[in-house]
Amino acid sequence: MVKLEVLQGELAGTRFEVEYPFITLGRLSENKVVLTDYHISGEHAQIFWEENQYIYHDLRSTNGSIIEREGKQIHLDGSERWEMPIRVGDKLLLGAPYSPVILLCRELAAPSNVSESERSTKVVFTRTIDQIDDLRGKVANDTNLAAIMYHMVQTIGRGGLELNQVLKSVSEAVFNLIERSTNVSIFLKSEPSSRFRMVYACNRKNQDNIGGSKSLIQLVLKRKAAVIVADAPEELSGSASILAADIRSIMAVPFWTGNQIIGVLQCDNRGKAGLFNEKDLEYLTLLSYQATLAIENARLYERLSVNREKVQSENTYFKARSPIHCFDDIIGESKAMKDIFLQLEKVIDTRVAIHVMGETGTGKELIATAIHFQSRRKDKMFVAQNCAALTETLLESELFGHEKGAFTGAEKQKKGLFEIADGGTLFLDEIADMSPTLQVKLLRVLQEGEIRPVGSTEVKFVDVRIVSATHKSLKEEVASGRFREDLFYRLHVFPIELPPLRERRDDIPLLVNHFLEKYKQDMKKEVELDPVTVEELREYQWKGNIRELENEIQRLVILADEGGSIMPCDLSPHQRKESSIMAEQTYVKGETLKKMMEDVEIAIIRQALLDSGNNKTQAAKNLGITREGLHKKLSKYNF
């Protein structure tokens, strides 16, 4: 018996009392403990009885699990472990690290309804990795069995090097070999998450197929052996997938590489008669042994293809840029920026989606780049895509890839950015401009890690961290119906808002010096900035933020003479007008209107002379007056 109480979350105050020796926790309704909070994964974790204790096992959930015991927190994120025994009084912290769902273990007692011994008698464990050589020897001494294996190998070999075709051939071989089999499901271990995902499923009649049992996957991994469940509904009564599919008998065998399990082959019988026997399991074990090499070759070929795409994409994305590697490389010493850095450090190595908000030019992509290169994903790819830059069709192809002939102009297969960034980070800028159709597909990636290239029937699984950004308010977009609410909650797990440059003026001199040195080196020119010019730049509003500031410094260095000094008069006209002249057009207490107007006129004339290099004829022309008129004013104001 397990008794849990929700201390924090949408169901705070709710108590769960579960008798099963195998308990699932998650957002999906078929779990024994259903937690409705949006940041909880569909299948988040398991609690099971083993060796006289309950074990908590995180199922590689999106936002992870923490066990808090006596004030100490143990993270179950795969860095050291995915599971550990739990005790009465332990707190289970699930989901978003800054606001987790908290469950208190109130009571833990040995399950009374199904004992471990009863469970073991219903499962036939026949073959482990150590016994495969004995099976191979049996084939050598049995002519009939050798002929069967020969035809099986031929069937698998027809799959070639395309993974989906290999899996199809393996399924065909299963149906040829096991007469009672009605359905086949294949699970493979994905990297770097180490999660076992179903990559292929089919049935003998080519009808819609419900996938295999994840409960049986856990059983195979725990026992490290091929298994038969004689009466699946009774034995795995906690598995909604088995009950929904009406599976009567089921067997599963590992795909072995050395002593490591890289996948599981499931075969089930959804008829009312004809349970699998030990001979069937021996055949399936031999088949899995032969199929492993074909699957590994196909996966290697697939990885080589992806790596070629990655190399090409790396040239595209990184050839002309020097990536930011950590937060220290981002220029900003203002309090606003320091607060942002502190927030990011807390979430940098989680799998949480990060949403960056801010005006155009505030450096959203720089933040996304720094997040990637500061995290454990830094050895994988970082790619970026502006969602507003392409049409819906082109953006779908860019993100998900396409098959040859999928549409006019698709002359060859193309890997999408999700596949290229597998194991790394994908930055989606201006995500508010993504079409409703693509929003649905993106939601699928975030929920299940699944992508489907344009024109393909094959589902691929990826492990990609999403960093999104927009200058719009996603909340307003949701309210207006232009953006999906469920996708908003998936992306908005950890929001970061970058301040505009006018709200961090103390950083402007630092940025000015940074860009000045950058473009001095690029143009091999030695120039300097007058202190008054720096102050003028500091006071400007910078509606285009850092991007506008960088463009202005680049322009100033281009126009400056070798060894010269950049003066306020060299600034762009709209910046001079706002920062210099307009700054002096203010009310001064104690002075008359006439005196204040004369001060403005003096400032304008002085600026005109600076702009013309003290050429009075040109200055007069710029001011729209005669040269004689200018001389009169110069005399009046004692220039």
PDB file of C-alpha atoms in Angstrom, residues 341-578:
ATOM      1  CA  PHE A 341      21.983  35.692 -15.219  1.00  0.00           C
ATOM      2  CA  LEU A 342      21.046  34.442 -11.728  1.00  0.00           C
ATOM      3  CA  GLN A 343      17.722  33.105 -13.021  1.00  0.00           C
ATOM      4  CA  LEU A 344      19.355  31.310 -15.954  1.00  0.00           C
ATOM      5  CA  GLU A 345      21.990  29.624 -13.793  1.00  0.00           C
ATOM      6  CA  LYS A 346      19.182  27.863 -11.893  1.00  0.00           C
ATOM      7  CA  VAL A 347      17.608  26.378 -15.006  1.00  0.00           C
ATOM      8  CA  ILE A 348      20.609  25.920 -17.289  1.00  0.00           C
ATOM      9  CA  ASP A 349      20.972  22.147 -16.868  1.00  0.00           C
ATOM     10  CA  THR A 350      17.318  21.205 -16.656  1.00  0.00           C
ATOM     11  CA  ARG A 351      15.209  20.112 -19.653  1.00  0.00           C
ATOM     12  CA  VAL A 352      12.747  22.952 -19.065  1.00  0.00           C
ATOM     13  CA  ALA A 353      11.673  25.023 -22.073  1.00  0.00           C
ATOM     14  CA  ILE A 354      12.823  28.643 -21.815  1.00  0.00           C
ATOM     15  CA  HIS A 355      10.878  31.526 -23.352  1.00  0.00           C
ATOM     16  CA  VAL A 356      12.786  34.792 -23.902  1.00  0.00           C
ATOM     17  CA  MET A 357      10.800  38.001 -24.278  1.00  0.00           C
ATOM     18  CA  GLY A 358      12.012  41.445 -25.227  1.00  0.00           C
ATOM     19  CA  GLU A 359      11.969  44.169 -27.846  1.00  0.00           C
ATOM     20  CA  THR A 360      13.672  43.692 -31.200  1.00  0.00           C
ATOM     21  CA  GLY A 361      17.446  43.946 -30.882  1.00  0.00           C
ATOM     22  CA  THR A 362      17.706  43.212 -27.141  1.00  0.00           C
ATOM     23  CA  GLY A 363      19.896  40.115 -27.682  1.00  0.00           C
ATOM     24  CA  LYS A 364      17.454  37.205 -27.385  1.00  0.00           C
ATOM     25  CA  GLU A 365      19.512  34.931 -29.647  1.00  0.00           C
ATOM     26  CA  LEU A 366      22.693  35.722 -27.685  1.00  0.00           C
ATOM     27  CA  ILE A 367      20.966  34.588 -24.511  1.00  0.00           C
ATOM     28  CA  ALA A 368      19.768  31.385 -26.228  1.00  0.00           C
ATOM     29  CA  THR A 369      23.304  30.691 -27.500  1.00  0.00           C
ATOM     30  CA  ALA A 370      24.779  31.213 -24.041  1.00  0.00           C
ATOM     31  CA  ILE A 371      22.197  28.867 -22.500  1.00  0.00           C
ATOM     32  CA  HIS A 372      23.245  26.119 -24.916  1.00  0.00           C
ATOM     33  CA  PHE A 373      27.020  26.489 -24.531  1.00  0.00           C
ATOM     34  CA  GLN A 374      26.746  26.738 -20.744  1.00  0.00           C
ATOM     35  CA  SER A 375      24.695  23.527 -20.497  1.00  0.00           C
ATOM     36  CA  ARG A 376      25.518  19.821 -20.779  1.00  0.00           C
ATOM     37  CA  ARG A 377      24.279  19.966 -24.368  1.00  0.00           C
ATOM     38  CA  LYS A 378      27.195  22.179 -25.468  1.00  0.00           C
ATOM     39  CA  ASP A 379      28.876  19.343 -27.413  1.00  0.00           C
ATOM     40  CA  LYS A 380      25.772  18.978 -29.610  1.00  0.00           C
ATOM     41  CA  MET A 381      24.340  21.382 -32.165  1.00  0.00           C
ATOM     42  CA  PHE A 382      22.772  24.771 -31.530  1.00  0.00           C
ATOM     43  CA  VAL A 383      20.597  25.936 -34.417  1.00  0.00           C
ATOM     44  CA  ALA A 384      18.303  28.931 -34.778  1.00  0.00           C
ATOM     45  CA  GLN A 385      15.304  29.699 -36.954  1.00  0.00           C
ATOM     46  CA  ASN A 386      13.231  32.872 -37.292  1.00  0.00           C
ATOM     47  CA  CYS A 387       9.624  31.681 -37.601  1.00  0.00           C
ATOM     48  CA  ALA A 388       8.552  34.930 -39.252  1.00  0.00           C
ATOM     49  CA  ALA A 389      11.128  34.677 -42.041  1.00  0.00           C
ATOM     50  CA  LEU A 390       9.532  31.788 -43.970  1.00  0.00           C
ATOM     51  CA  THR A 391       6.104  30.814 -45.219  1.00  0.00           C
ATOM     52  CA  GLU A 392       4.263  28.012 -43.422  1.00  0.00           C
ATOM     53  CA  THR A 393       5.232  25.386 -46.018  1.00  0.00           C
ATOM     54  CA  LEU A 394       8.910  26.339 -46.101  1.00  0.00           C
ATOM     55  CA  LEU A 395       9.094  26.596 -42.301  1.00  0.00           C
ATOM     56  CA  GLU A 396       7.591  23.120 -41.904  1.00  0.00           C
ATOM     57  CA  SER A 397      10.188  21.687 -44.275  1.00  0.00           C
ATOM     58  CA  GLU A 398      12.981  23.603 -42.521  1.00  0.00           C
ATOM     59  CA  LEU A 399      11.985  22.381 -39.061  1.00  0.00           C
ATOM     60  CA  PHE A 400      10.841  18.814 -39.755  1.00  0.00           C
ATOM     61  CA  GLY A 401      12.652  17.991 -43.010  1.00  0.00           C
ATOM     62  CA  HIS A 402      11.109  16.377 -46.074  1.00  0.00           C
ATOM     63  CA  GLU A 403      11.292  13.279 -48.229  1.00  0.00           C
ATOM     64  CA  LYS A 404      12.370  13.260 -51.847  1.00  0.00           C
ATOM     65  CA  GLY A 405       9.397  14.157 -54.051  1.00  0.00           C
ATOM     66  CA  ALA A 406       7.289  15.406 -51.115  1.00  0.00           C
ATOM     67  CA  PHE A 407       6.502  18.570 -53.094  1.00  0.00           C
ATOM     68  CA  THR A 408       7.590  20.377 -56.230  1.00  0.00           C
ATOM     69  CA  GLY A 409      11.294  21.140 -55.955  1.00  0.00           C
ATOM     70  CA  ALA A 410      12.005  18.470 -53.319  1.00  0.00           C
ATOM     71  CA  GLU A 411      14.669  16.755 -55.407  1.00  0.00           C
ATOM     72  CA  LYS A 412      16.312  14.979 -52.479  1.00  0.00           C
ATOM     73  CA  GLN A 413      15.671  14.058 -48.873  1.00  0.00           C
ATOM     74  CA  LYS A 414      16.384  16.809 -46.373  1.00  0.00           C
ATOM     75  CA  LYS A 415      16.958  16.578 -42.623  1.00  0.00           C
ATOM     76  CA  GLY A 416      15.026  19.136 -40.573  1.00  0.00           C
ATOM     77  CA  LEU A 417      16.453  21.370 -37.863  1.00  0.00           C
ATOM     78  CA  PHE A 418      14.884  19.218 -35.132  1.00  0.00           C
ATOM     79  CA  GLU A 419      16.818  16.200 -36.384  1.00  0.00           C
ATOM     80  CA  ILE A 420      20.012  18.197 -36.874  1.00  0.00           C
ATOM     81  CA  ALA A 421      19.740  19.593 -33.335  1.00  0.00           C
ATOM     82  CA  ASP A 422      19.032  16.165 -31.771  1.00  0.00           C
ATOM     83  CA  GLY A 423      20.714  16.156 -28.362  1.00  0.00           C
ATOM     84  CA  GLY A 424      21.254  19.917 -28.593  1.00  0.00           C
ATOM     85  CA  THR A 425      19.238  23.129 -28.611  1.00  0.00           C
ATOM     86  CA  LEU A 426      16.860  24.696 -31.124  1.00  0.00           C
ATOM     87  CA  PHE A 427      16.172  28.428 -30.849  1.00  0.00           C
ATOM     88  CA  LEU A 428      12.837  29.475 -32.359  1.00  0.00           C
ATOM     89  CA  ASP A 429      12.707  33.247 -32.730  1.00  0.00           C
ATOM     90  CA  GLU A 430       9.451  35.169 -33.296  1.00  0.00           C
ATOM     91  CA  ILE A 431       7.479  32.064 -32.397  1.00  0.00           C
ATOM     92  CA  ALA A 432       4.266  34.086 -32.107  1.00  0.00           C
ATOM     93  CA  ASP A 433       4.243  34.232 -35.926  1.00  0.00           C
ATOM     94  CA  MET A 434       4.087  30.434 -36.281  1.00  0.00           C
ATOM     95  CA  SER A 435       0.937  29.209 -38.045  1.00  0.00           C
ATOM     96  CA  PRO A 436      -1.734  27.236 -36.103  1.00  0.00           C
ATOM     97  CA  THR A 437      -0.916  24.075 -38.100  1.00  0.00           C
ATOM     98  CA  LEU A 438       2.763  24.183 -37.147  1.00  0.00           C
ATOM     99  CA  GLN A 439       1.848  25.043 -33.562  1.00  0.00           C
ATOM    100  CA  VAL A 440       0.109  21.650 -33.335  1.00  0.00           C
ATOM    101  CA  LYS A 441       3.201  19.868 -34.693  1.00  0.00           C
ATOM    102  CA  LEU A 442       5.493  21.748 -32.306  1.00  0.00           C
ATOM    103  CA  LEU A 443       3.260  20.757 -29.387  1.00  0.00           C
ATOM    104  CA  ARG A 444       3.660  17.120 -30.441  1.00  0.00           C
ATOM    105  CA  VAL A 445       7.447  17.472 -30.351  1.00  0.00           C
ATOM    106  CA  LEU A 446       7.350  18.999 -26.879  1.00  0.00           C
ATOM    107  CA  GLN A 447       4.981  16.347 -25.520  1.00  0.00           C
ATOM    108  CA  GLU A 448       6.299  13.174 -27.131  1.00  0.00           C
ATOM    109  CA  GLY A 449       9.587  14.075 -28.820  1.00  0.00           C
ATOM    110  CA  GLU A 450       8.117  12.961 -32.167  1.00  0.00           C
ATOM    111  CA  ILE A 451       8.655  14.521 -35.597  1.00  0.00           C
ATOM    112  CA  ARG A 452       7.335  13.472 -38.979  1.00  0.00           C
ATOM    113  CA  PRO A 453       9.138  14.833 -42.090  1.00  0.00           C
ATOM    114  CA  VAL A 454       6.958  16.258 -44.861  1.00  0.00           C
ATOM    115  CA  GLY A 455       5.865  13.440 -47.168  1.00  0.00           C
ATOM    116  CA  SER A 456       6.959  10.686 -44.765  1.00  0.00           C
ATOM    117  CA  THR A 457       4.920   8.094 -42.870  1.00  0.00           C
ATOM    118  CA  GLU A 458       7.813   7.432 -40.521  1.00  0.00           C
ATOM    119  CA  VAL A 459       7.855   8.935 -37.036  1.00  0.00           C
ATOM    120  CA  LYS A 460      11.274   9.915 -35.702  1.00  0.00           C
ATOM    121  CA  PHE A 461      12.151  10.660 -32.100  1.00  0.00           C
ATOM    122  CA  VAL A 462      14.395  13.532 -31.075  1.00  0.00           C
ATOM    123  CA  ASP A 463      15.703  14.987 -27.838  1.00  0.00           C
ATOM    124  CA  VAL A 464      15.888  18.727 -28.407  1.00  0.00           C
ATOM    125  CA  ARG A 465      15.751  21.561 -25.902  1.00  0.00           C
ATOM    126  CA  ILE A 466      13.557  24.413 -27.113  1.00  0.00           C
ATOM    127  CA  VAL A 467      14.397  28.038 -26.407  1.00  0.00           C
ATOM    128  CA  SER A 468      11.750  30.303 -27.897  1.00  0.00           C
ATOM    129  CA  ALA A 469      11.533  34.068 -28.215  1.00  0.00           C
ATOM    130  CA  THR A 470       9.224  36.815 -29.403  1.00  0.00           C
ATOM    131  CA  HIS A 471       8.852  40.577 -29.135  1.00  0.00           C
ATOM    132  CA  LYS A 472       5.075  40.115 -28.829  1.00  0.00           C
ATOM    133  CA  SER A 473       3.071  39.164 -25.746  1.00  0.00           C
ATOM    134  CA  LEU A 474       2.179  35.484 -26.023  1.00  0.00           C
ATOM    135  CA  LYS A 475      -0.531  35.957 -23.391  1.00  0.00           C
ATOM    136  CA  GLU A 476      -2.218  38.532 -25.636  1.00  0.00           C
ATOM    137  CA  GLU A 477      -1.788  36.220 -28.634  1.00  0.00           C
ATOM    138  CA  VAL A 478      -3.499  33.417 -26.699  1.00  0.00           C
ATOM    139  CA  ALA A 479      -6.317  35.739 -25.620  1.00  0.00           C
ATOM    140  CA  SER A 480      -6.883  36.779 -29.241  1.00  0.00           C
ATOM    141  CA  GLY A 481      -6.988  33.134 -30.380  1.00  0.00           C
ATOM    142  CA  ARG A 482      -3.880  33.391 -32.571  1.00  0.00           C
ATOM    143  CA  PHE A 483      -1.741  31.147 -30.359  1.00  0.00           C
ATOM    144  CA  ARG A 484      -2.623  27.796 -28.758  1.00  0.00           C
ATOM    145  CA  GLU A 485      -3.047  27.947 -25.005  1.00  0.00           C
ATOM    146  CA  ASP A 486      -1.653  24.428 -24.433  1.00  0.00           C
ATOM    147  CA  LEU A 487       1.468  25.286 -26.448  1.00  0.00           C
ATOM    148  CA  PHE A 488       1.838  28.535 -24.496  1.00  0.00           C
ATOM    149  CA  TYR A 489       2.028  26.601 -21.222  1.00  0.00           C
ATOM    150  CA  ARG A 490       4.561  24.189 -22.722  1.00  0.00           C
ATOM    151  CA  LEU A 491       6.835  27.018 -23.878  1.00  0.00           C
ATOM    152  CA  HIS A 492       6.261  29.396 -20.978  1.00  0.00           C
ATOM    153  CA  VAL A 493       7.624  27.085 -18.273  1.00  0.00           C
ATOM    154  CA  PHE A 494      10.524  29.443 -17.526  1.00  0.00           C
ATOM    155  CA  PRO A 495       9.998  32.955 -18.971  1.00  0.00           C
ATOM    156  CA  ILE A 496      12.849  35.482 -19.166  1.00  0.00           C
ATOM    157  CA  GLU A 497      12.221  39.131 -20.091  1.00  0.00           C
ATOM    158  CA  LEU A 498      15.184  41.116 -21.450  1.00  0.00           C
ATOM    159  CA  PRO A 499      15.105  44.840 -20.632  1.00  0.00           C
ATOM    160  CA  PRO A 500      15.383  47.390 -23.470  1.00  0.00           C
ATOM    161  CA  LEU A 501      18.671  49.272 -23.699  1.00  0.00           C
ATOM    162  CA  ARG A 502      17.110  52.518 -22.426  1.00  0.00           C
ATOM    163  CA  GLU A 503      16.406  50.730 -19.113  1.00  0.00           C
ATOM    164  CA  ARG A 504      20.041  49.634 -18.681  1.00  0.00           C
ATOM    165  CA  ARG A 505      21.907  52.825 -19.648  1.00  0.00           C
ATOM    166  CA  ASP A 506      24.855  51.926 -17.404  1.00  0.00           C
ATOM    167  CA  ASP A 507      25.673  49.140 -19.896  1.00  0.00           C
ATOM    168  CA  ILE A 508      25.768  51.486 -22.928  1.00  0.00           C
ATOM    169  CA  PRO A 509      29.406  52.703 -22.444  1.00  0.00           C
ATOM    170  CA  LEU A 510      30.519  49.052 -22.068  1.00  0.00           C
ATOM    171  CA  LEU A 511      28.700  48.056 -25.250  1.00  0.00           C
ATOM    172  CA  VAL A 512      30.059  51.087 -27.110  1.00  0.00           C
ATOM    173  CA  ASN A 513      33.650  50.181 -26.213  1.00  0.00           C
ATOM    174  CA  HIS A 514      33.044  46.536 -27.141  1.00  0.00           C
ATOM    175  CA  PHE A 515      31.695  47.360 -30.603  1.00  0.00           C
ATOM    176  CA  LEU A 516      34.360  50.030 -31.154  1.00  0.00           C
ATOM    177  CA  GLU A 517      37.157  47.513 -30.541  1.00  0.00           C
ATOM    178  CA  LYS A 518      35.400  44.926 -32.699  1.00  0.00           C
ATOM    179  CA  TYR A 519      35.130  47.156 -35.771  1.00  0.00           C
ATOM    180  CA  LYS A 520      38.555  48.742 -35.278  1.00  0.00           C
ATOM    181  CA  GLN A 521      40.020  45.247 -35.606  1.00  0.00           C
ATOM    182  CA  ASP A 522      37.774  44.341 -38.540  1.00  0.00           C
ATOM    183  CA  MET A 523      38.764  47.457 -40.484  1.00  0.00           C
ATOM    184  CA  LYS A 524      42.347  47.671 -39.187  1.00  0.00           C
ATOM    185  CA  LYS A 525      41.779  51.309 -38.295  1.00  0.00           C
ATOM    186  CA  GLU A 526      42.865  53.195 -35.194  1.00  0.00           C
ATOM    187  CA  VAL A 527      40.195  55.668 -34.013  1.00  0.00           C
ATOM    188  CA  GLU A 528      38.853  56.828 -30.674  1.00  0.00           C
ATOM    189  CA  LEU A 529      35.586  58.105 -29.276  1.00  0.00           C
ATOM    190  CA  ASP A 530      35.331  61.528 -27.721  1.00  0.00           C
ATOM    191  CA  PRO A 531      33.908  61.258 -24.133  1.00  0.00           C
ATOM    192  CA  VAL A 532      31.148  63.707 -25.057  1.00  0.00           C
ATOM    193  CA  THR A 533      30.153  61.380 -27.914  1.00  0.00           C
ATOM    194  CA  VAL A 534      29.910  58.446 -25.506  1.00  0.00           C
ATOM    195  CA  GLU A 535      27.671  60.512 -23.256  1.00  0.00           C
ATOM    196  CA  GLU A 536      25.501  61.485 -26.233  1.00  0.00           C
ATOM    197  CA  LEU A 537      25.155  57.799 -27.120  1.00  0.00           C
ATOM    198  CA  ARG A 538      24.248  56.999 -23.517  1.00  0.00           C
ATOM    199  CA  GLU A 539      21.385  59.491 -23.519  1.00  0.00           C
ATOM    200  CA  TYR A 540      19.842  58.380 -26.809  1.00  0.00           C
ATOM    201  CA  GLN A 541      16.626  56.257 -26.598  1.00  0.00           C
ATOM    202  CA  TRP A 542      17.826  53.378 -28.864  1.00  0.00           C
ATOM    203  CA  LYS A 543      14.464  52.107 -30.061  1.00  0.00           C
ATOM    204  CA  GLY A 544      16.328  49.399 -32.000  1.00  0.00           C
ATOM    205  CA  ASN A 545      18.279  48.511 -28.830  1.00  0.00           C
ATOM    206  CA  ILE A 546      21.677  46.759 -29.044  1.00  0.00           C
ATOM    207  CA  ARG A 547      21.361  46.038 -32.762  1.00  0.00           C
ATOM    208  CA  GLU A 548      20.847  49.738 -33.540  1.00  0.00           C
ATOM    209  CA  LEU A 549      23.762  50.703 -31.293  1.00  0.00           C
ATOM    210  CA  GLU A 550      26.094  48.225 -33.007  1.00  0.00           C
ATOM    211  CA  ASN A 551      25.088  49.491 -36.453  1.00  0.00           C
ATOM    212  CA  GLU A 552      25.782  53.092 -35.405  1.00  0.00           C
ATOM    213  CA  ILE A 553      29.266  52.267 -34.050  1.00  0.00           C
ATOM    214  CA  GLN A 554      30.090  50.348 -37.237  1.00  0.00           C
ATOM    215  CA  ARG A 555      29.028  53.359 -39.343  1.00  0.00           C
ATOM    216  CA  LEU A 556      31.093  55.757 -37.218  1.00  0.00           C
ATOM    217  CA  VAL A 557      34.258  53.641 -37.548  1.00  0.00           C
ATOM    218  CA  ILE A 558      33.802  53.389 -41.330  1.00  0.00           C
ATOM    219  CA  LEU A 559      33.500  57.190 -41.706  1.00  0.00           C
ATOM    220  CA  ALA A 560      36.253  58.089 -39.235  1.00  0.00           C
ATOM    221  CA  ASP A 561      39.728  59.051 -40.486  1.00  0.00           C
ATOM    222  CA  GLU A 562      42.733  56.961 -39.467  1.00  0.00           C
ATOM    223  CA  GLY A 563      43.973  58.228 -36.087  1.00  0.00           C
ATOM    224  CA  GLY A 564      40.975  60.514 -35.755  1.00  0.00           C
ATOM    225  CA  SER A 565      38.473  61.050 -32.985  1.00  0.00           C
ATOM    226  CA  ILE A 566      34.736  60.475 -33.338  1.00  0.00           C
ATOM    227  CA  MET A 567      32.921  63.643 -32.258  1.00  0.00           C
ATOM    228  CA  PRO A 568      29.225  64.274 -31.469  1.00  0.00           C
ATOM    229  CA  CYS A 569      28.836  65.934 -34.869  1.00  0.00           C
ATOM    230  CA  ASP A 570      29.662  62.566 -36.491  1.00  0.00           C
ATOM    231  CA  LEU A 571      26.555  60.915 -35.049  1.00  0.00           C
ATOM    232  CA  SER A 572      23.580  60.172 -37.297  1.00  0.00           C
ATOM    233  CA  PRO A 573      21.352  63.257 -37.756  1.00  0.00           C
ATOM    234  CA  HIS A 574      18.363  61.803 -35.900  1.00  0.00           C
ATOM    235  CA  GLN A 575      20.593  60.967 -32.937  1.00  0.00           C
ATOM    236  CA  ARG A 576      22.164  64.438 -32.872  1.00  0.00           C
ATOM    237  CA  LYS A 577      18.763  66.055 -33.062  1.00  0.00           C
ATOM    238  CA  GLU A 578      17.458  64.062 -30.139  1.00  0.00           C
TER     239      GLU A 578
END
